[in-house]
Amino acid sequence: MSSYQKLDMQQRMLLKFEVEEFLFMEADLLDSRRYDEWLDCLADDIHYWMPIRRTTTAREVEREFTKPGGMAFFDDDKNVLALRIKRLAIGRAWAEDPPSRTRRLITNIRILGYDGEEVSVASNFKLYRTRLNSEEDNWIGRREDKLRRADGDFKLSQRHIYLEQTVILSQNMSSLF
Amino acid sequence: MSAASNHNWFDTESGILDRRIFSDEEIYQEELQKIFGRAWNFMCHESQVPEEGDFFMNWIGEDEVIIVRDRESTINVLLNSCPHRGNTVCRAELGNTKSFVCSYHGWNYDLNGRLIGMPSEEHFYRNPMDKNDWGLTPAAKVESYKGFVFATLDPDAPPLVDYLGWVGRLGIDFMAAQGELEFLDGVHKNRVQCNWKLAVDNLYDWYHVKVSHGSALKIGMIGEESMAPMDQMVLLGEFGHGIGGPGITEEMFRESVARLRGLEGEQIWYDRNVRQRMKPEVTEMLGPVGKRSFGHPNIFPNLWVALTRQVCLRIPRGPCETELWWFNFQPKHVPVEQRQNAIFVQNHLFGPAGILEQDDGENWSHSTRGAKGSFARTRPLNFTMGKGQDQVLHDESGQSRIETVVNEHGQRWTYQSWQEWMNAASWPELMQNHSLPPTGKI
């Protein structure tokens, strides 16, 4: 990812602008329930993953997250994400019928690396969900994404989601992060 | 010891239930003492704490306990509360330690819970105090069954193996029959605004699958044959254990093996599960009826032993709140691909993001809400499905069962047993007064 360091300030600003445009656009697709269009933003080999987080002592903090390949809340490829979306469209997905209302706030966007083809991006998010009359969920966390250049646009090829909660204080996570 | 009562929240004659048991604070407080305070509660699997000093935190009702392996390799269950001011002595949910030190004044406990040090003891405790009297309170009994560790706070509880009986043991037997089990790091935990009994009730409920999980069926995540069958086998065990769900016929065994050879897909775990049962040593362990039971076991009160080599603990967090904890296991020695498939199933069916379980939480929380309204709570709930229509079939192995269609026998047995626990003043009284698993017409 060393080529990012070689970019001058103007090139970095342009890249960051492109990345932000993409992240804000795909967040808006999810907020707008345009799931099929969101799916089109994903690379075919995307890894979408949310490990389980635990409370550990400071001394053992390296055990805080479960490891890739093990137990996770999400460990999806594109097919599984497509299944999740198909489920919503098919009816009888009661967790989302009536549909939740969601709003995603994407902040603290930082480019971690760029090799000319793929950008590594860290961002913070708040995903607010409210359902029915008064149900509320607040999910806050960090994402580590990879955006790959394709046909003058980006495709999301990695989304690793690190939530702040250990016990998920929600009856489900039927939203996408 | 608590007082004997004569509650009739569940009318066994009519199958009508008083829905206050899902929301009432007083009933809930009584449950913490009479159900969770007495039962053998699942703590963890031995492989979660393999080394000296390894610990895992769990709950018995609303009492937090430390499960820790000591220097003699014994697993202890200790109340996470310092006898000085009641503060917790452990705040991590897992880890490894040499001792537990209270963060308030520094009282220090070894892995057996013995008080081994107090800061400036000689200067400030000028009055003599016997440290042997002031350790962390241990559970009354800790026992394992095939690697699954249980604890009870009641010294009068019968031995674990007797408590479980053959119905309570069956789910664990089947998991253990698949080879030496290994716990997979990471417990899925989430919180649902529901009474814990509604989550338990649901595991016997094969009526809801086509509706609640209609979307998962339609996208092919689960198959009709395995998840929404008409044919059902129900096993009822002493003290409230039960298994409800499909029974497998020899024909289904054969079909399943054929599909395993031909077709790939998400049902693969089901096919493997069926094939496992055909091994002679497994058949012998499970028994002629147990072998055919493909239902969901509940170890009373709150441990669901799922067919996917997972167990789900339903931990009460108040009358209207429950935490669901999914523990995941695999046999140590299986081919990589098989292991990956199994992990895929474990990560994707259940848990808060599980494609199947997502839709359950809202139903349970709205059922709980339906027990809150001052008028709604006066209205009875109907648990009458199939009542009086079936026969308990005796088998010479001693494994009695009901073979029928979708039904509510498991739920009725759960509430009947639960009520007997709630009415008994003590374990000796419960031993004397509890119902034995039914025979004849049911």
Coordinates of N, CA, C and O in Angstrom, one line a residue, chain B residues 209-332:
Chain B
V209 N -43.0 -22.7 12.4 CA -41.9 -22.6 11.5 C -42.3 -22.1 10.1 O -41.7 -21.1 9.6
K210 N -43.4 -22.6 9.6 CA -43.8 -22.2 8.2 C -44.2 -20.7 8.2 O -44.2 -20.1 7.2
V211 N -44.7 -20.2 9.3 CA -45.1 -18.8 9.3 C -44.0 -17.9 9.8 O -43.5 -17.0 9.0
S212 N -43.5 -18.1 11.0 CA -42.4 -17.2 11.5 C -41.2 -17.2 10.5 O -40.6 -16.2 10.3
H213 N -40.9 -18.4 10.1 CA -39.7 -18.6 9.3 C -40.0 -18.8 7.8 O -39.2 -19.4 7.0
G214 N -41.2 -18.3 7.4 CA -41.6 -18.4 6.0 C -40.6 -17.9 5.0 O -40.4 -18.5 4.0
S215 N -39.9 -16.8 5.3 CA -39.0 -16.2 4.4 C -37.7 -17.1 4.2 O -37.2 -17.3 3.2
A216 N -37.3 -17.7 5.4 CA -36.1 -18.6 5.3 C -36.4 -19.9 4.5 O -35.5 -20.4 3.8
L217 N -37.7 -20.3 4.6 CA -38.1 -21.5 3.8 C -38.1 -21.1 2.3 O -37.6 -21.9 1.5
K218 N -38.6 -20.0 2.0 CA -38.8 -19.6 0.6 C -37.5 -19.3 -0.1 O -37.4 -19.6 -1.3
I219 N -36.5 -18.9 0.6 CA -35.2 -18.6 0.0 C -34.3 -19.9 0.0 O -33.2 -19.9 -0.5
G220 N -34.9 -21.0 0.6 CA -34.1 -22.2 0.5 C -33.1 -22.4 1.6 O -32.2 -23.3 1.6
M221 N -33.1 -21.5 2.6 CA -32.1 -21.5 3.7 C -32.3 -22.8 4.5 O -31.4 -23.4 5.0
I222 N -33.6 -23.1 4.7 CA -33.9 -24.3 5.4 C -34.9 -25.1 4.6 O -35.6 -24.5 3.7
G223 N -34.9 -26.4 4.7 CA -35.8 -27.3 3.9 C -37.1 -27.6 4.6 O -37.1 -27.7 5.8
E224 N -38.1 -27.8 3.9 CA -39.4 -28.2 4.4 C -39.3 -29.5 5.2 O -39.8 -29.6 6.3
E225 N -38.6 -30.4 4.6 CA -38.5 -31.8 5.1 C -37.9 -31.8 6.6 O -38.4 -32.4 7.5
S226 N -36.9 -31.0 6.7 CA -36.2 -31.0 8.0 C -36.8 -30.0 9.0 O -36.8 -30.3 10.2
M227 N -37.3 -28.9 8.5 CA -37.7 -27.9 9.5 C -39.2 -27.7 9.6 O -39.6 -27.1 10.6
A228 N -40.0 -28.2 8.7 CA -41.4 -28.0 8.9 C -42.2 -29.3 8.6 O -43.2 -29.2 7.8
P229 N -41.8 -30.4 9.2 CA -42.5 -31.6 8.9 C -43.8 -31.7 9.7 O -44.0 -31.1 10.7
M230 N -44.7 -32.5 9.2 CA -46.0 -32.8 9.9 C -45.7 -33.8 11.0 O -46.2 -33.7 12.1
D231 N -45.0 -34.9 10.7 CA -44.8 -36.0 11.6 C -43.9 -35.5 12.8 O -42.8 -35.0 12.6
Q232 N -44.4 -35.8 14.0 CA -43.7 -35.4 15.2 C -43.5 -36.5 16.2 O -44.4 -37.4 16.3
M233 N -42.4 -36.4 16.9 CA -42.2 -37.3 18.0 C -41.9 -36.5 19.3 O -41.0 -35.6 19.2
V234 N -42.6 -36.8 20.3 CA -42.4 -36.0 21.6 C -41.9 -36.9 22.7 O -42.5 -38.0 22.9
L235 N -40.9 -36.5 23.4 CA -40.4 -37.3 24.5 C -40.5 -36.4 25.7 O -40.0 -35.2 25.7
L236 N -41.1 -36.9 26.8 CA -41.2 -36.1 28.0 C -40.4 -36.7 29.1 O -40.5 -37.9 29.4
G237 N -39.6 -35.9 29.8 CA -38.8 -36.4 30.9 C -39.1 -35.8 32.2 O -39.7 -34.7 32.3
E238 N -38.7 -36.6 33.3 CA -38.9 -36.1 34.6 C -38.3 -34.8 34.9 O -37.3 -34.4 34.3
F239 N -39.0 -34.0 35.7 CA -38.6 -32.7 36.2 C -38.7 -31.6 35.1 O -38.3 -30.5 35.3
G240 N -39.3 -31.9 34.0 CA -39.6 -30.9 33.0 C -38.8 -30.9 31.7 O -39.0 -30.1 30.8
H241 N -37.9 -31.8 31.6 CA -37.1 -31.9 30.4 C -38.0 -32.5 29.3 O -39.0 -33.1 29.6
G242 N -37.7 -32.2 28.1 CA -38.5 -32.7 27.0 C -37.8 -32.5 25.6 O -36.8 -31.8 25.5
I243 N -38.3 -33.2 24.7 CA -37.8 -33.1 23.3 C -39.0 -33.1 22.4 O -39.9 -34.0 22.5
G244 N -39.1 -32.1 21.5 CA -40.3 -32.1 20.6 C -39.8 -31.8 19.2 O -38.9 -31.0 19.0
G245 N -40.3 -32.5 18.2 CA -39.9 -32.3 16.9 C -40.1 -33.5 16.0 O -40.8 -34.4 16.4
P246 N -39.6 -33.5 14.9 CA -39.8 -34.6 13.9 C -39.2 -35.9 14.4 O -38.2 -35.9 15.2
G247 N -39.8 -37.0 14.1 CA -39.2 -38.3 14.3 C -38.8 -38.8 12.9 O -39.5 -38.6 11.9
I248 N -37.6 -39.5 12.8 CA -37.1 -39.9 11.5 C -37.5 -41.3 11.3 O -37.4 -42.2 12.1
T249 N -38.0 -41.6 10.1 CA -38.4 -43.0 9.7 C -37.1 -43.6 9.0 O -36.2 -42.8 8.5
E250 N -37.1 -44.9 8.9 CA -36.1 -45.5 8.2 C -36.0 -45.0 6.7 O -34.9 -44.9 6.1
E251 N -37.1 -44.8 6.2 CA -37.2 -44.3 4.8 C -36.5 -42.9 4.7 O -35.7 -42.7 3.7
M252 N -36.7 -42.1 5.7 CA -36.1 -40.8 5.7 C -34.5 -40.9 5.8 O -33.8 -40.1 5.2
F253 N -34.1 -41.9 6.6 CA -32.7 -42.1 6.7 C -32.1 -42.4 5.3 O -31.1 -41.9 4.9
R254 N -32.8 -43.3 4.6 CA -32.3 -43.7 3.2 C -32.3 -42.6 2.2 O -31.4 -42.4 1.5
E255 N -33.4 -41.8 2.2 CA -33.5 -40.7 1.3 C -32.4 -39.7 1.6 O -31.8 -39.1 0.6
S256 N -32.2 -39.5 2.8 CA -31.2 -38.5 3.2 C -29.8 -38.9 2.7 O -29.1 -38.0 2.3
V257 N -29.5 -40.1 2.9 CA -28.2 -40.6 2.5 C -28.0 -40.4 0.9 O -27.0 -40.0 0.4
A258 N -29.1 -40.7 0.3 CA -29.1 -40.6 -1.2 C -28.9 -39.2 -1.6 O -28.1 -38.9 -2.5
R259 N -29.5 -38.2 -0.9 CA -29.4 -36.8 -1.3 C -28.0 -36.3 -1.0 O -27.4 -35.6 -1.7
L260 N -27.4 -36.9 0.1 CA -26.1 -36.5 0.5 C -25.1 -36.9 -0.6 O -24.1 -36.1 -0.9
R261 N -25.3 -38.0 -1.3 CA -24.4 -38.4 -2.3 C -24.6 -37.6 -3.6 O -23.7 -37.3 -4.3
G262 N -25.9 -37.1 -3.8 CA -26.2 -36.4 -5.0 C -26.1 -34.9 -4.9 O -25.3 -34.3 -5.6
L263 N -26.9 -34.4 -4.0 CA -27.1 -33.0 -4.0 C -26.3 -32.3 -2.9 O -26.1 -32.8 -1.9
E264 N -25.8 -31.1 -3.3 CA -25.1 -30.2 -2.3 C -26.1 -29.2 -1.9 O -27.1 -29.0 -2.5
G265 N -25.8 -28.5 -0.8 CA -26.7 -27.4 -0.4 C -26.6 -27.2 1.0 O -25.9 -27.9 1.8
E266 N -27.5 -26.3 1.5 CA -27.4 -25.9 2.9 C -28.0 -27.0 3.8 O -27.9 -26.9 5.0
Q267 N -28.7 -28.0 3.2 CA -29.2 -29.0 4.0 C -28.2 -30.0 4.5 O -28.5 -31.0 5.1
I268 N -27.0 -29.8 4.0 CA -26.0 -30.9 4.2 C -25.8 -31.3 5.7 O -25.6 -32.4 6.0
W269 N -25.9 -30.3 6.6 CA -25.8 -30.6 8.0 C -26.8 -31.6 8.5 O -26.6 -32.4 9.3
Y270 N -28.0 -31.4 7.9 CA -29.1 -32.3 8.3 C -28.8 -33.7 7.9 O -29.0 -34.7 8.6
D271 N -28.3 -33.9 6.6 CA -28.0 -35.2 6.1 C -26.9 -35.9 6.9 O -27.0 -37.0 7.2
R272 N -25.9 -35.1 7.3 CA -24.8 -35.7 8.1 C -25.3 -36.1 9.4 O -24.9 -37.2 9.9
N273 N -26.2 -35.3 10.0 CA -26.8 -35.6 11.3 C -27.5 -36.9 11.2 O -27.4 -37.8 12.1
V274 N -28.3 -37.1 10.2 CA -29.1 -38.3 10.0 C -28.1 -39.5 9.9 O -28.3 -40.6 10.5
R275 N -27.1 -39.4 9.1 CA -26.2 -40.5 8.8 C -25.4 -40.9 10.1 O -25.2 -42.1 10.3
Q276 N -25.1 -39.9 10.9 CA -24.4 -40.2 12.2 C -25.2 -41.2 13.0 O -24.6 -42.1 13.6
R277 N -26.5 -41.0 13.0 CA -27.3 -41.8 13.9 C -27.4 -43.3 13.4 O -27.8 -44.2 14.1
M278 N -27.0 -43.5 12.2 CA -27.0 -44.9 11.7 C -25.8 -45.7 12.1 O -25.8 -46.9 11.9
K279 N -24.8 -45.1 12.6 CA -23.6 -45.8 13.1 C -24.1 -46.7 14.2 O -24.7 -46.2 15.2
P280 N -23.6 -48.0 14.2 CA -24.1 -48.9 15.3 C -23.8 -48.4 16.7 O -24.7 -48.5 17.6
E281 N -22.7 -47.8 17.0 CA -22.4 -47.4 18.3 C -23.2 -46.2 18.8 O -23.6 -46.1 19.9
V282 N -23.6 -45.4 17.8 CA -24.5 -44.2 18.1 C -25.9 -44.7 18.4 O -26.5 -44.3 19.3
T283 N -26.3 -45.6 17.5 CA -27.7 -46.2 17.6 C -27.8 -46.8 19.0 O -28.8 -46.7 19.7
E284 N -26.7 -47.5 19.4 CA -26.8 -48.2 20.7 C -26.9 -47.2 21.9 O -27.6 -47.3 22.8
M285 N -26.1 -46.1 21.8 CA -26.1 -45.1 22.8 C -27.4 -44.4 22.9 O -27.9 -44.2 24.0
L286 N -28.0 -44.1 21.8 CA -29.2 -43.3 21.8 C -30.5 -44.1 22.1 O -31.5 -43.6 22.6
G287 N -30.4 -45.4 21.8 CA -31.6 -46.3 22.0 C -32.5 -46.3 20.8 O -32.4 -45.4 19.9
P288 N -33.4 -47.2 20.7 CA -34.2 -47.4 19.5 C -35.1 -46.2 19.2 O -35.4 -45.9 18.1
V289 N -35.6 -45.6 20.3 CA -36.5 -44.4 20.1 C -35.6 -43.1 20.0 O -35.8 -42.3 19.1
G290 N -34.7 -43.0 20.9 CA -33.8 -41.8 20.9 C -33.1 -41.6 19.5 O -33.0 -40.5 19.1
K291 N -32.7 -42.7 18.9 CA -32.1 -42.6 17.6 C -33.0 -41.9 16.6 O -32.5 -41.2 15.7
R292 N -34.3 -42.1 16.7 CA -35.2 -41.5 15.7 C -35.7 -40.1 16.0 O -36.3 -39.5 15.2
S293 N -35.3 -39.7 17.2 CA -35.8 -38.3 17.6 C -34.9 -37.3 17.0 O -33.7 -37.2 17.2
F294 N -35.6 -36.4 16.2 CA -34.8 -35.4 15.6 C -35.3 -34.0 16.1 O -35.3 -33.0 15.4
G295 N -35.9 -34.1 17.3 CA -36.5 -32.8 17.8 C -35.5 -32.0 18.6 O -34.3 -32.2 18.6
H296 N -36.1 -30.9 19.2 CA -35.3 -30.0 20.0 C -35.4 -30.4 21.5 O -36.4 -30.3 22.0
P297 N -34.3 -30.8 22.1 CA -34.3 -31.0 23.5 C -34.2 -29.7 24.3 O -33.4 -28.9 23.9
N298 N -35.0 -29.7 25.4 CA -34.7 -28.6 26.4 C -34.4 -29.3 27.7 O -35.1 -30.2 28.2
I299 N -33.2 -28.9 28.2 CA -32.8 -29.3 29.6 C -33.4 -28.3 30.5 O -33.0 -27.1 30.4
F300 N -34.4 -28.7 31.3 CA -35.1 -27.8 32.2 C -34.1 -27.1 33.1 O -33.2 -27.8 33.7
P301 N -34.2 -25.8 33.3 CA -35.2 -25.0 32.8 C -34.9 -24.4 31.4 O -35.8 -24.1 30.7
N302 N -33.7 -24.1 31.1 CA -33.5 -23.1 30.0 C -32.3 -23.4 29.1 O -31.7 -22.5 28.5
L303 N -32.0 -24.6 28.9 CA -30.9 -25.0 27.9 C -31.5 -25.7 26.7 O -31.8 -26.9 26.8
W304 N -31.5 -25.1 25.6 CA -31.9 -25.7 24.3 C -30.6 -26.4 23.7 O -29.6 -25.7 23.4
V305 N -30.7 -27.7 23.5 CA -29.6 -28.4 22.8 C -30.0 -28.5 21.4 O -30.9 -29.3 21.0
A306 N -29.4 -27.7 20.5 CA -29.9 -27.7 19.1 C -29.2 -28.8 18.3 O -28.1 -29.3 18.7
L307 N -29.8 -29.1 17.2 CA -29.2 -30.2 16.4 C -28.0 -29.8 15.6 O -27.3 -30.7 15.0
T308 N -27.6 -28.6 15.7 CA -26.5 -28.1 14.9 C -25.2 -28.1 15.8 O -24.3 -27.3 15.5
R309 N -25.2 -28.9 16.8 CA -24.0 -28.9 17.8 C -23.9 -27.5 18.4 O -22.8 -27.0 18.6
Q310 N -25.0 -27.0 18.8 CA -25.0 -25.7 19.5 C -25.9 -25.9 20.7 O -26.9 -26.7 20.7
V311 N -25.7 -25.2 21.8 CA -26.7 -25.1 22.9 C -27.0 -23.6 23.1 O -26.1 -22.8 22.9
C312 N -28.2 -23.3 23.4 CA -28.6 -21.9 23.6 C -29.2 -21.8 25.0 O -30.1 -22.5 25.4
L313 N -28.5 -21.0 25.8 CA -29.0 -20.7 27.2 C -29.8 -19.5 27.1 O -29.5 -18.5 26.5
R314 N -31.0 -19.6 27.8 CA -31.9 -18.4 27.9 C -31.8 -17.9 29.3 O -32.5 -18.4 30.2
I315 N -31.1 -16.8 29.5 CA -30.8 -16.3 30.8 C -31.8 -15.1 31.2 O -31.9 -14.2 30.5
P316 N -32.5 -15.3 32.3 CA -33.5 -14.3 32.7 C -32.8 -13.0 33.1 O -31.8 -13.0 33.8
R317 N -33.4 -11.9 32.6 CA -32.9 -10.5 32.9 C -34.0 -9.7 33.4 O -34.1 -8.5 33.0
G318 N -34.9 -10.3 34.2 CA -36.1 -9.6 34.6 C -37.3 -10.3 33.9 O -37.1 -11.1 33.0
P319 N -38.5 -10.0 34.4 CA -39.7 -10.7 33.8 C -39.8 -10.5 32.3 O -40.3 -11.4 31.7
C320 N -39.4 -9.4 31.8 CA -39.6 -9.1 30.4 C -38.4 -9.0 29.6 O -38.3 -8.3 28.6
E321 N -37.3 -9.6 30.1 CA -36.0 -9.5 29.3 C -35.2 -10.8 29.5 O -35.2 -11.3 30.6
T322 N -34.6 -11.2 28.3 CA -33.9 -12.5 28.3 C -32.6 -12.3 27.5 O -32.7 -11.7 26.4
E323 N -31.5 -12.9 28.0 CA -30.3 -12.9 27.1 C -30.2 -14.3 26.5 O -30.4 -15.3 27.2
L324 N -29.9 -14.3 25.2 CA -29.7 -15.6 24.5 C -28.2 -15.8 24.3 O -27.6 -14.9 23.7
W325 N -27.7 -16.9 24.7 CA -26.3 -17.2 24.6 C -26.2 -18.5 23.8 O -26.6 -19.5 24.2
W326 N -25.5 -18.4 22.6 CA -25.3 -19.5 21.8 C -23.8 -20.0 21.9 O -22.9 -19.3 21.6
F327 N -23.7 -21.3 22.4 CA -22.4 -21.9 22.5 C -22.3 -22.9 21.3 O -23.2 -23.7 21.1
N328 N -21.1 -22.9 20.7 CA -20.9 -23.7 19.5 C -19.8 -24.7 19.6 O -18.8 -24.5 20.2
F329 N -20.1 -25.9 19.1 CA -19.1 -27.0 19.3 C -18.9 -27.7 17.9 O -19.8 -27.7 17.0
Q330 N -17.7 -28.4 17.9 CA -17.4 -29.3 16.7 C -16.6 -30.4 17.3 O -15.9 -30.3 18.2
P331 N -16.8 -31.6 16.7 CA -15.9 -32.7 17.0 C -14.5 -32.2 16.6 O -14.3 -31.5 15.6
K332 N -13.5 -32.7 17.4 CA -12.1 -32.2 17.2 C -11.6 -32.7 15.9 O -10.8 -32.0 15.2

